[in-house]
CSV table of C-alpha atoms in Angstrom, one decimal:
chain,number,residue,atom,x,y,z
A,1,MET,CA,-148.5,86.1,-193.3
A,2,SER,CA,-147.1,89.5,-194.2
A,3,SER,CA,-143.5,90.5,-193.3
A,4,ILE,CA,-144.9,93.3,-191.0
A,5,ALA,CA,-147.1,90.8,-189.2
A,6,GLN,CA,-144.1,88.4,-188.8
A,7,GLU,CA,-142.0,91.2,-187.5
A,8,ASN,CA,-144.7,92.2,-184.9
A,9,GLU,CA,-145.0,88.6,-183.8
A,10,THR,CA,-141.3,88.3,-183.4
A,11,ASN,CA,-141.1,91.5,-181.4
A,12,THR,CA,-144.0,90.4,-179.2
A,13,HIS,CA,-142.3,87.1,-178.7
A,14,THR,CA,-139.0,88.9,-177.7
A,15,VAL,CA,-140.8,91.1,-175.2
A,16,GLN,CA,-142.6,88.1,-173.7
A,17,LYS,CA,-139.3,86.3,-173.5
A,18,LYS,CA,-137.7,89.2,-171.6
A,19,LYS,CA,-140.6,89.3,-169.2
A,20,GLU,CA,-140.1,85.6,-168.5
A,21,ILE,CA,-136.7,86.2,-167.0
A,22,ASP,CA,-137.1,85.4,-163.3
A,23,PRO,CA,-134.1,85.9,-161.0
A,24,LYS,CA,-133.4,83.6,-158.1
A,25,LEU,CA,-131.4,84.9,-155.1
A,26,SER,CA,-129.2,82.4,-153.3
A,27,LEU,CA,-127.7,83.5,-149.9
A,28,THR,CA,-125.2,81.9,-147.6
A,29,PHE,CA,-125.0,83.4,-144.1
A,30,LYS,CA,-122.0,82.7,-141.9
A,31,ILE,CA,-122.5,83.9,-138.3
A,32,PHE,CA,-119.4,84.1,-136.2
A,33,LEU,CA,-120.2,82.3,-132.9
A,34,ALA,CA,-117.5,83.9,-130.7
A,35,GLU,CA,-118.1,87.0,-128.6
A,36,GLY,CA,-117.2,90.5,-130.1
A,37,GLU,CA,-118.2,92.9,-132.8
A,38,LEU,CA,-116.2,91.4,-135.7
A,39,PHE,CA,-116.2,88.5,-138.1
A,40,SER,CA,-113.1,86.4,-138.1
A,41,TYR,CA,-111.9,85.2,-141.6
A,42,LYS,CA,-109.4,82.7,-140.1
A,43,THR,CA,-111.7,80.4,-138.1
A,44,ASP,CA,-114.3,77.7,-138.7
A,45,ASN,CA,-116.3,78.7,-135.6
A,46,VAL,CA,-119.3,79.7,-137.6
A,47,LEU,CA,-122.9,78.7,-138.2
A,48,THR,CA,-123.6,78.4,-141.9
A,49,ILE,CA,-127.2,78.8,-143.2
A,50,ASN,CA,-128.3,78.7,-146.8
A,51,HIS,CA,-131.3,80.5,-148.3
A,52,SER,CA,-132.7,80.3,-151.8
A,53,THR,CA,-135.7,82.3,-153.0
A,54,SER,CA,-137.3,84.1,-155.9
A,55,ASN,CA,-139.6,86.2,-153.8
A,56,LYS,CA,-139.2,89.4,-151.7
A,57,TYR,CA,-138.2,89.0,-148.1
A,58,TYR,CA,-136.8,90.9,-145.1
A,59,TYR,CA,-133.9,89.2,-143.5
A,60,TYR,CA,-133.3,89.5,-139.7
A,61,SER,CA,-130.4,88.4,-137.5
A,62,LYS,CA,-131.1,87.9,-133.8
A,63,GLN,CA,-128.9,89.7,-131.4
A,64,GLN,CA,-129.6,87.0,-128.8
A,65,GLY,CA,-129.3,83.5,-130.0
A,66,LYS,CA,-127.5,82.9,-133.3
A,67,ASN,CA,-130.5,82.6,-135.7
A,68,ILE,CA,-131.5,84.0,-139.0
A,69,ILE,CA,-135.2,84.9,-139.2
A,70,VAL,CA,-136.8,85.5,-142.6
A,71,ASN,CA,-140.1,87.4,-142.9
A,72,ASN,CA,-142.1,88.5,-145.9
A,73,GLU,CA,-141.9,92.2,-146.5
A,74,LYS,CA,-145.6,92.6,-145.5
A,75,HIS,CA,-144.7,91.8,-141.9
A,76,THR,CA,-144.0,95.0,-140.1
A,77,SER,CA,-143.4,93.8,-136.6
A,78,ILE,CA,-139.7,93.4,-135.6
A,79,GLN,CA,-138.6,91.4,-132.5
A,80,SER,CA,-136.9,93.5,-130.0
A,81,ASN,CA,-133.8,91.2,-130.0
A,82,CYS,CA,-133.5,91.3,-133.8
A,83,GLU,CA,-131.1,93.3,-135.9
A,84,ILE,CA,-132.0,93.9,-139.5
A,85,LEU,CA,-129.3,92.7,-141.9
A,86,PHE,CA,-130.9,93.9,-145.2
A,87,LYS,CA,-134.0,93.7,-147.4
A,88,ALA,CA,-133.8,91.8,-150.7
A,89,ARG,CA,-136.0,93.3,-153.4
A,90,LYS,CA,-136.5,91.7,-156.8
A,91,SER,CA,-136.7,93.8,-159.9
A,92,LYS,CA,-138.8,93.0,-163.0
A,93,ASN,CA,-135.7,93.7,-165.0
A,94,GLY,CA,-134.0,90.5,-163.9
A,95,TYR,CA,-131.9,91.5,-160.9
A,96,TYR,CA,-132.0,91.7,-157.1
A,97,GLU,CA,-131.2,94.7,-155.0
A,98,LEU,CA,-130.0,94.5,-151.4
A,99,ILE,CA,-131.4,97.4,-149.4
A,100,ASN,CA,-129.2,98.8,-146.6
A,101,PRO,CA,-130.7,98.6,-143.1
A,102,ILE,CA,-129.6,102.0,-142.0
A,103,HIS,CA,-130.6,105.0,-144.2
A,104,ARG,CA,-127.9,107.4,-145.3
A,105,GLY,CA,-129.4,110.2,-143.3
A,106,ASP,CA,-129.0,108.3,-140.1
A,107,VAL,CA,-125.2,108.3,-140.0
A,108,LEU,CA,-124.2,111.8,-141.0
A,109,ASP,CA,-123.3,112.8,-137.4
A,110,LEU,CA,-119.8,111.9,-136.4
A,111,ASP,CA,-121.0,111.3,-132.9
A,112,ILE,CA,-122.9,108.2,-134.0
A,113,ILE,CA,-120.4,106.8,-136.4
A,114,GLU,CA,-120.7,103.4,-134.8
A,115,ASN,CA,-124.0,103.1,-136.7
A,116,LEU,CA,-121.9,102.5,-139.8
A,117,ASN,CA,-121.2,99.0,-138.5
A,118,LYS,CA,-124.9,98.2,-139.0
A,119,LYS,CA,-124.7,98.9,-142.7
A,120,MET,CA,-123.6,96.6,-145.5
A,121,TRP,CA,-119.9,96.4,-146.2
A,122,LEU,CA,-118.2,95.0,-149.3
A,123,VAL,CA,-115.6,92.4,-148.4
A,124,LEU,CA,-112.3,93.1,-150.1
A,125,PRO,CA,-110.3,90.1,-151.5
A,126,SER,CA,-107.7,88.3,-149.4
A,127,GLU,CA,-104.3,87.1,-150.3
A,128,LYS,CA,-104.3,83.4,-151.4
A,129,GLY,CA,-104.0,81.1,-148.4
A,130,GLU,CA,-104.5,83.9,-145.8
A,131,THR,CA,-108.1,83.1,-144.9
A,132,LYS,CA,-110.6,80.3,-144.7
A,133,TYR,CA,-112.6,81.6,-147.7
A,134,ASP,CA,-111.3,80.9,-151.2
A,135,GLU,CA,-114.2,82.6,-153.0
A,136,LYS,CA,-113.8,86.4,-153.1
A,137,ASN,CA,-114.9,89.6,-154.7
A,138,GLU,CA,-113.0,91.0,-157.7
A,139,PRO,CA,-110.4,93.6,-156.8
A,140,TYR,CA,-112.0,96.9,-156.0
A,141,ASN,CA,-110.6,100.2,-157.3
A,142,LEU,CA,-110.5,102.6,-154.3
A,143,LYS,CA,-112.3,106.0,-154.9
A,144,GLU,CA,-112.3,109.3,-153.3
A,145,ASN,CA,-114.9,109.5,-150.4
A,146,ASP,CA,-114.8,105.7,-149.9
A,147,ILE,CA,-114.9,104.6,-146.3
A,148,ILE,CA,-112.6,101.7,-145.4
A,149,LYS,CA,-112.7,99.5,-142.3
A,150,ILE,CA,-109.6,97.7,-141.1
A,151,GLY,CA,-110.6,95.7,-138.0
A,152,LEU,CA,-112.7,98.3,-136.1
A,153,ILE,CA,-110.7,101.3,-137.5
A,154,GLN,CA,-112.5,103.3,-140.1
A,155,TYR,CA,-110.8,105.6,-142.7
A,156,GLU,CA,-112.2,107.9,-145.3
A,157,ILE,CA,-110.3,108.5,-148.5
A,158,ILE,CA,-110.4,112.3,-148.5
A,159,GLU,CA,-108.3,112.7,-151.6
A,160,LYS,CA,-107.0,110.6,-154.5
A,161,ASN,CA,-104.8,112.0,-157.3
A,162,ILE,CA,-104.0,109.8,-160.3
A,163,THR,CA,-102.0,111.4,-163.2
A,164,ILE,CA,-102.3,108.6,-165.7
A,165,ASP,CA,-104.3,109.9,-168.7
A,166,SER,CA,-107.8,108.5,-169.0
A,167,LYS,CA,-107.1,105.6,-166.7
A,168,GLU,CA,-109.5,106.7,-164.0
A,169,LYS,CA,-112.3,105.6,-166.3
A,170,VAL,CA,-111.3,102.1,-165.3
A,171,SER,CA,-113.2,102.6,-162.0
A,172,SER,CA,-116.5,102.6,-163.8
A,173,LYS,CA,-115.9,99.0,-164.7
A,174,ASN,CA,-116.3,98.0,-161.0
A,175,LYS,CA,-119.4,95.9,-160.8
A,176,ASN,CA,-120.0,97.2,-157.3
A,177,ASN,CA,-120.5,100.9,-157.6
A,178,LEU,CA,-120.7,101.9,-153.9
A,179,ASN,CA,-121.5,105.6,-154.6
A,180,ASP,CA,-118.9,108.3,-154.9
A,181,GLU,CA,-120.6,111.0,-152.8
A,182,ARG,CA,-119.3,112.0,-149.4
A,183,ILE,CA,-121.3,110.5,-146.5
A,184,PHE,CA,-120.2,113.2,-144.0
A,185,SER,CA,-121.2,116.8,-144.6
A,186,GLU,CA,-118.6,119.5,-144.1
A,187,GLU,CA,-121.5,121.7,-142.9
A,188,ILE,CA,-121.0,120.8,-139.2
A,189,GLU,CA,-124.0,121.6,-137.1
A,190,ASN,CA,-123.9,123.8,-133.9
A,191,ILE,CA,-120.7,125.6,-135.0
A,192,ILE,CA,-120.8,129.2,-133.9
A,193,VAL,CA,-118.5,131.8,-135.6
A,194,TYR,CA,-118.3,135.4,-134.4
A,195,GLU,CA,-116.9,138.0,-136.7
A,196,SER,CA,-116.3,141.7,-135.9
A,197,THR,CA,-119.1,142.6,-138.4
A,198,ASP,CA,-121.7,140.5,-136.5
A,199,GLU,CA,-124.4,142.1,-134.5
A,200,TYR,CA,-123.0,140.6,-131.3
A,201,ASN,CA,-120.6,142.6,-129.2
A,202,THR,CA,-117.4,140.6,-129.6
A,203,ASN,CA,-115.7,142.6,-126.8
A,204,GLU,CA,-117.6,140.4,-124.4
A,205,ILE,CA,-116.3,137.2,-126.1
A,206,ASN,CA,-112.6,136.3,-125.5
A,207,CYS,CA,-110.5,133.5,-126.9
A,208,ARG,CA,-109.8,131.0,-124.2
A,209,TYR,CA,-106.3,130.5,-125.5
A,210,CYS,CA,-105.0,134.1,-126.2
A,211,LEU,CA,-107.7,135.9,-124.2
A,212,THR,CA,-108.2,138.5,-127.0
A,213,SER,CA,-111.6,139.3,-128.6
A,214,SER,CA,-110.7,140.3,-132.1
A,215,SER,CA,-112.5,138.4,-134.8
A,216,SER,CA,-112.6,138.3,-138.6
A,217,LYS,CA,-113.4,136.0,-141.5
A,218,GLU,CA,-109.8,135.0,-141.7
A,219,LYS,CA,-109.4,134.7,-138.0
A,220,PRO,CA,-112.8,133.9,-136.6
A,221,LEU,CA,-113.8,133.0,-133.0
A,222,LEU,CA,-115.1,129.5,-133.0
A,223,LYS,CA,-117.3,127.3,-130.8
A,224,LEU,CA,-116.7,123.8,-132.1
A,225,CYS,CA,-117.5,121.7,-129.0
A,226,LYS,CA,-120.1,121.5,-126.2
A,227,CYS,CA,-118.2,123.9,-123.9
A,228,ASN,CA,-119.5,127.5,-123.5
A,229,ALA,CA,-116.1,128.9,-124.6
A,230,PHE,CA,-114.6,130.3,-127.8
A,231,ILE,CA,-111.2,130.0,-129.4
A,232,HIS,CA,-109.6,131.6,-132.5
A,233,LEU,CA,-109.1,129.3,-135.5
A,234,ASP,CA,-105.3,130.1,-135.5
A,235,CYS,CA,-105.1,129.5,-131.8
A,236,LEU,CA,-106.8,126.1,-132.1
A,237,LYS,CA,-104.6,125.1,-135.0
A,238,LEU,CA,-101.5,126.1,-133.0
A,239,PHE,CA,-102.7,124.1,-130.0
A,240,LEU,CA,-103.5,121.0,-132.0
A,241,GLY,CA,-100.4,121.3,-134.2
A,242,LYS,CA,-98.1,121.0,-131.1
A,243,LYS,CA,-99.6,117.5,-130.4
A,244,VAL,CA,-99.2,116.1,-133.9
A,245,ILE,CA,-96.5,113.4,-134.4
A,246,ILE,CA,-95.1,113.1,-138.0
A,247,LYS,CA,-93.7,109.8,-139.2
A,248,GLU,CA,-92.2,109.2,-142.6
A,249,LYS,CA,-91.5,105.8,-144.1
A,250,ASN,CA,-91.4,104.4,-147.7
A,251,LYS,CA,-93.3,107.2,-149.4
A,252,VAL,CA,-95.9,107.3,-146.6
A,253,THR,CA,-96.2,110.4,-144.3
A,254,SER,CA,-98.3,109.8,-141.2
A,255,TYR,CA,-99.7,112.6,-139.1
A,256,ILE,CA,-100.9,111.3,-135.7
A,257,CYS,CA,-102.6,113.3,-133.0
A,258,LYS,CA,-103.7,111.4,-129.9
A,259,ASN,CA,-106.1,114.1,-128.6
A,260,PHE,CA,-107.8,115.6,-131.6
A,261,ASN,CA,-110.7,116.7,-129.4
A,262,CYS,CA,-111.7,119.2,-126.8
A,263,GLU,CA,-109.9,118.4,-123.6
A,264,VAL,CA,-112.8,119.5,-121.4
A,265,CYS,CA,-115.9,118.0,-123.1
A,266,GLN,CA,-114.0,115.4,-125.2
A,267,LYS,CA,-116.0,116.2,-128.3
A,268,PRO,CA,-113.9,115.3,-131.4
A,269,TYR,CA,-112.8,118.1,-133.7
A,270,PRO,CA,-113.4,117.8,-137.4
A,271,LEU,CA,-110.3,117.9,-139.6
A,272,LYS,CA,-112.1,120.7,-141.6
A,273,PHE,CA,-115.4,122.4,-141.6
A,274,LYS,CA,-117.4,124.7,-143.8
A,275,TYR,CA,-118.9,128.0,-142.8
A,276,LYS,CA,-120.6,130.5,-145.2
A,277,GLU,CA,-119.1,128.8,-148.2
A,278,THR,CA,-115.6,129.0,-146.7
A,279,ILE,CA,-113.7,125.8,-145.8
A,280,TYR,CA,-111.5,126.0,-142.8
A,281,ASN,CA,-108.8,123.4,-141.9
A,282,LEU,CA,-107.8,122.7,-138.4
A,283,TYR,CA,-104.5,121.0,-139.4
A,284,ASP,CA,-102.5,121.7,-142.6
A,285,TYR,CA,-100.8,118.6,-143.6
A,286,ILE,CA,-98.4,118.6,-146.6
A,287,LYS,CA,-99.7,117.1,-149.9
A,288,PRO,CA,-97.4,115.7,-152.6
A,289,PRO,CA,-97.1,117.7,-155.9
A,290,LYS,CA,-100.1,117.6,-158.2
A,291,GLU,CA,-98.0,115.7,-160.9
A,292,THR,CA,-97.6,112.9,-158.3
A,293,ASN,CA,-99.9,109.9,-157.9
A,294,TYR,CA,-101.1,109.8,-154.3
A,295,ILE,CA,-103.9,108.9,-152.0
A,296,ILE,CA,-104.8,110.3,-148.5
A,297,PHE,CA,-106.6,108.5,-145.7
A,298,GLU,CA,-108.2,110.2,-142.7
A,299,SER,CA,-109.3,108.3,-139.6
A,300,LEU,CA,-112.9,108.8,-138.4
A,301,SER,CA,-113.8,110.0,-135.0
A,302,TYR,CA,-115.0,106.6,-133.6
A,303,ASN,CA,-111.5,105.2,-133.7
A,304,ASN,CA,-110.0,103.8,-130.5
A,305,ALA,CA,-113.1,104.6,-128.4
A,306,HIS,CA,-114.8,101.2,-128.9
A,307,ASP,CA,-112.9,99.4,-126.1
A,308,GLY,CA,-113.9,102.0,-123.4
A,309,LYS,CA,-110.3,102.4,-122.3
A,310,ASP,CA,-109.2,105.4,-124.5
A,311,LYS,CA,-112.0,108.0,-124.8
A,312,ASN,CA,-109.6,110.5,-126.5
A,313,ASN,CA,-110.0,110.7,-130.3
A,314,ILE,CA,-106.9,109.6,-132.1
A,315,LYS,CA,-106.7,111.4,-135.5
A,316,ARG,CA,-104.6,109.7,-138.1
A,317,ILE,CA,-103.8,111.1,-141.6
A,318,HIS,CA,-101.8,108.9,-143.9
A,319,VAL,CA,-100.5,110.6,-147.1
A,320,VAL,CA,-99.4,107.8,-149.4
A,321,GLU,CA,-97.3,108.5,-152.6
A,322,LEU,CA,-98.1,105.8,-155.1
A,323,THR,CA,-95.0,104.6,-156.9
A,324,GLY,CA,-96.0,101.0,-157.9
A,325,ASN,CA,-94.3,99.5,-154.8
A,326,ASP,CA,-96.6,97.6,-152.3
A,327,ILE,CA,-97.5,99.6,-149.2
A,328,THR,CA,-98.0,97.3,-146.1
A,329,ILE,CA,-100.6,98.0,-143.4
A,330,GLY,CA,-100.7,96.5,-139.9
A,331,ARG,CA,-99.9,96.7,-136.2
A,332,ASN,CA,-96.2,95.8,-136.5
A,333,GLU,CA,-93.7,98.6,-136.6
A,334,THR,CA,-92.2,97.2,-139.8
A,335,ASN,CA,-95.3,98.2,-141.8
A,336,ASP,CA,-95.5,101.4,-143.9
A,337,ILE,CA,-98.9,102.3,-142.4
A,338,ILE,CA,-99.0,101.5,-138.8
A,339,ASP,CA,-102.1,101.2,-136.6
A,340,SER,CA,-101.6,99.9,-133.0
A,341,ASP,CA,-105.3,99.1,-132.5
A,342,GLN,CA,-105.8,95.6,-131.1
A,343,THR,CA,-108.3,94.7,-133.9
A,344,VAL,CA,-105.7,95.3,-136.5
A,345,SER,CA,-103.4,92.3,-137.3
A,346,ARG,CA,-99.6,92.5,-137.2
A,347,TYR,CA,-99.6,92.3,-141.0
A,348,HIS,CA,-103.2,93.2,-142.0
A,349,GLY,CA,-103.2,94.3,-145.7
A,350,ILE,CA,-101.4,95.5,-148.8
A,351,LEU,CA,-102.1,98.7,-150.8
A,352,LYS,CA,-101.3,98.2,-154.4
A,353,PHE,CA,-101.0,100.7,-157.3
A,354,ASN,CA,-101.0,99.5,-161.0
A,355,GLN,CA,-99.0,102.0,-162.9
A,356,GLU,CA,-100.4,100.8,-166.3
A,357,ASN,CA,-104.1,101.3,-165.6
A,358,GLY,CA,-104.1,103.5,-162.5
A,359,LEU,CA,-106.0,101.0,-160.3
A,360,VAL,CA,-105.5,101.4,-156.5
A,361,THR,CA,-106.6,98.3,-154.6
A,362,LEU,CA,-106.4,96.8,-151.1
A,363,THR,CA,-105.8,93.2,-150.3
A,364,ASN,CA,-106.5,91.6,-147.0
A,365,LYS,CA,-104.1,89.5,-144.9
A,366,GLY,CA,-105.7,90.1,-141.5
A,367,THR,CA,-108.0,88.2,-139.2
A,368,PHE,CA,-110.9,90.6,-139.3
A,369,GLY,CA,-110.7,91.5,-143.0
A,370,ILE,CA,-110.8,94.8,-144.9
A,371,LEU,CA,-114.2,96.2,-145.9
A,372,VAL,CA,-115.5,99.1,-148.0
A,373,LEU,CA,-118.8,100.8,-146.9
A,374,ILE,CA,-121.8,100.3,-149.2
A,375,LYS,CA,-123.4,103.7,-148.8
A,376,ASN,CA,-126.7,103.1,-150.6
A,377,ASN,CA,-128.1,99.8,-152.0
A,378,LEU,CA,-126.4,97.0,-153.9
A,379,LYS,CA,-127.6,95.8,-157.3
A,380,ILE,CA,-126.8,92.1,-158.2
A,381,ASP,CA,-127.4,91.0,-161.7
A,382,ILE,CA,-128.0,87.5,-163.0
A,383,GLY,CA,-124.7,85.6,-163.0
A,384,GLN,CA,-123.1,87.9,-160.4
A,385,LYS,CA,-121.8,86.9,-157.1
A,386,VAL,CA,-121.1,89.3,-154.2
A,387,PHE,CA,-119.6,88.9,-150.7
A,388,ILE,CA,-120.7,91.4,-148.0
A,389,GLN,CA,-120.6,91.7,-144.3
A,390,VAL,CA,-123.1,93.2,-141.8
A,391,GLY,CA,-122.0,93.3,-138.2
A,392,LYS,CA,-120.5,89.9,-137.5
A,393,THR,CA,-122.5,88.1,-140.2
A,394,TYR,CA,-120.7,87.3,-143.5
A,395,ILE,CA,-123.0,86.9,-146.5
A,396,LYS,CA,-122.5,85.4,-150.0
A,397,ALA,CA,-125.2,86.7,-152.4
A,398,GLU,CA,-125.6,85.2,-155.8
A,399,VAL,CA,-128.3,85.8,-158.4
A,400,SER,CA,-129.1,83.2,-161.1
A,401,GLU,CA,-132.0,82.5,-163.5
A,402,ASN,CA,-134.9,80.7,-161.8
A,403,GLU,CA,-135.2,77.5,-163.8
A,404,ASN,CA,-138.3,76.2,-161.9
A,405,LYS,CA,-140.6,79.3,-161.7
A,406,GLU,CA,-143.3,77.4,-159.9
A,407,GLU,CA,-141.0,76.9,-156.9
A,408,ASN,CA,-141.0,80.3,-155.2
A,409,GLU,CA,-140.8,79.0,-151.7
A,410,LEU,CA,-137.9,79.8,-149.5
A,411,LYS,CA,-135.4,76.9,-149.2
A,412,TYR,CA,-133.8,76.9,-145.7
A,413,GLU,CA,-130.9,74.8,-144.8
A,414,LYS,CA,-128.6,74.7,-141.8
A,415,ILE,CA,-125.2,73.5,-142.8
A,416,GLN,CA,-123.0,73.6,-139.8
A,417,SER,CA,-123.2,74.4,-136.1
A,418,ASN,CA,-120.8,74.2,-133.1
A,419,GLU,CA,-123.7,74.2,-130.7
A,420,GLU,CA,-127.4,73.5,-130.7
A,421,LEU,CA,-129.1,76.5,-132.4
A,422,ASN,CA,-132.6,77.1,-133.5
A,423,CYS,CA,-133.4,78.4,-137.0
A,424,ASP,CA,-136.8,79.9,-137.7
A,425,SER,CA,-137.9,79.6,-141.3
A,426,ASN,CA,-140.4,81.6,-143.3
A,427,ASN,CA,-143.0,78.9,-142.8
A,428,ASP,CA,-143.0,79.8,-139.1
A,429,SER,CA,-143.1,83.6,-139.7
A,430,ASN,CA,-146.7,84.0,-138.4
A,431,ALA,CA,-145.8,82.3,-135.1
A,432,THR,CA,-142.6,84.4,-134.9
A,433,THR,CA,-144.7,87.6,-135.4
A,434,GLU,CA,-147.1,86.5,-132.7
A,435,ARG,CA,-144.3,85.8,-130.2
A,436,SER,CA,-142.8,89.2,-130.9
A,437,HIS,CA,-146.1,90.8,-130.0
A,438,ASN,CA,-146.2,88.8,-126.7
A,439,GLN,CA,-142.7,90.0,-125.9
């Protein structure tokens, strides 16, 4: 046989060998059995269910009755009492991809920010001995535009400044690339801005604060809420600025406004917005110098409205100067970053900055964990293990090479339960679909 023929045969064999790689997805679901919206990392009151498959499936979690329902992706009917966790999709290149249940375009409006809770969240690692789960994700380097959830409180990292040369490239080594783009647009809909050059007669429109009608690009008349009234940008900034409380502690400056919303219609105001390529700020907080390492957190508008008691929007801005010392987060007044929400533990987490490589990480110590929003889909390679959370369901996802390629059936196993629960397997999916139609 000629050398060329041998080479072609070798190349063909190599290609065939690559095609033979068949990934297997192993999933462990832990469903928190107590009432509420969160998953507790410090309790055993969970139902644990294992799944193992090398096929494509949709995964559903019932809202009523603590079950996991698994359907093949060809099934299109969804039970009315089911909430989609995610879809698992196998790639021919030897990896699995977890597809988010809520599309990115469905959560751009700040008024429906609670929909973010239905998306997949990456579970950040906990301090050793602080939770019931020893297995954990690798430390995650926080990035600008990341959305963090501490209890039910959600923050967006609106700015991150690291001055260490070339060390920001370390972030590309994170196995879980959650997407750097901003999930909320600065192009806020339904904003009306009147300028003196507009075709409208601004003499008929007065600012409800100063009662004057003058308007310009620098001092526009705005309509940012649902009320049929206008206010100057400077007047609104003056009005909101009087309500801001500033606290400084251990290189952390916190700006807290308990009513960062319209007092009439209660619509939350954005911290900044964009109009005709110009960005306007409603509150001017002080940033550290550019040669300083720092990170800035902004609370999202859903904060403190979930319990139904406080409908006013509490806006929090935490400007953290990174010096290498640990920054503590929690409900107790001794913390550096303080959040009084009831879902935040007294000592909930630690923000760490590595001065050598520029990594900024969060470590959990709280009952309800610290999560980072997965904005798009999550790729899991062979040999990789990832821990995520959707709603009050905690999921361990692991991809390995399928040793027995003939066994492509779903393996379903219930490990633990504190009450009698029914679990529907893929073998009963036809009956499940029929029952959903009858409902």
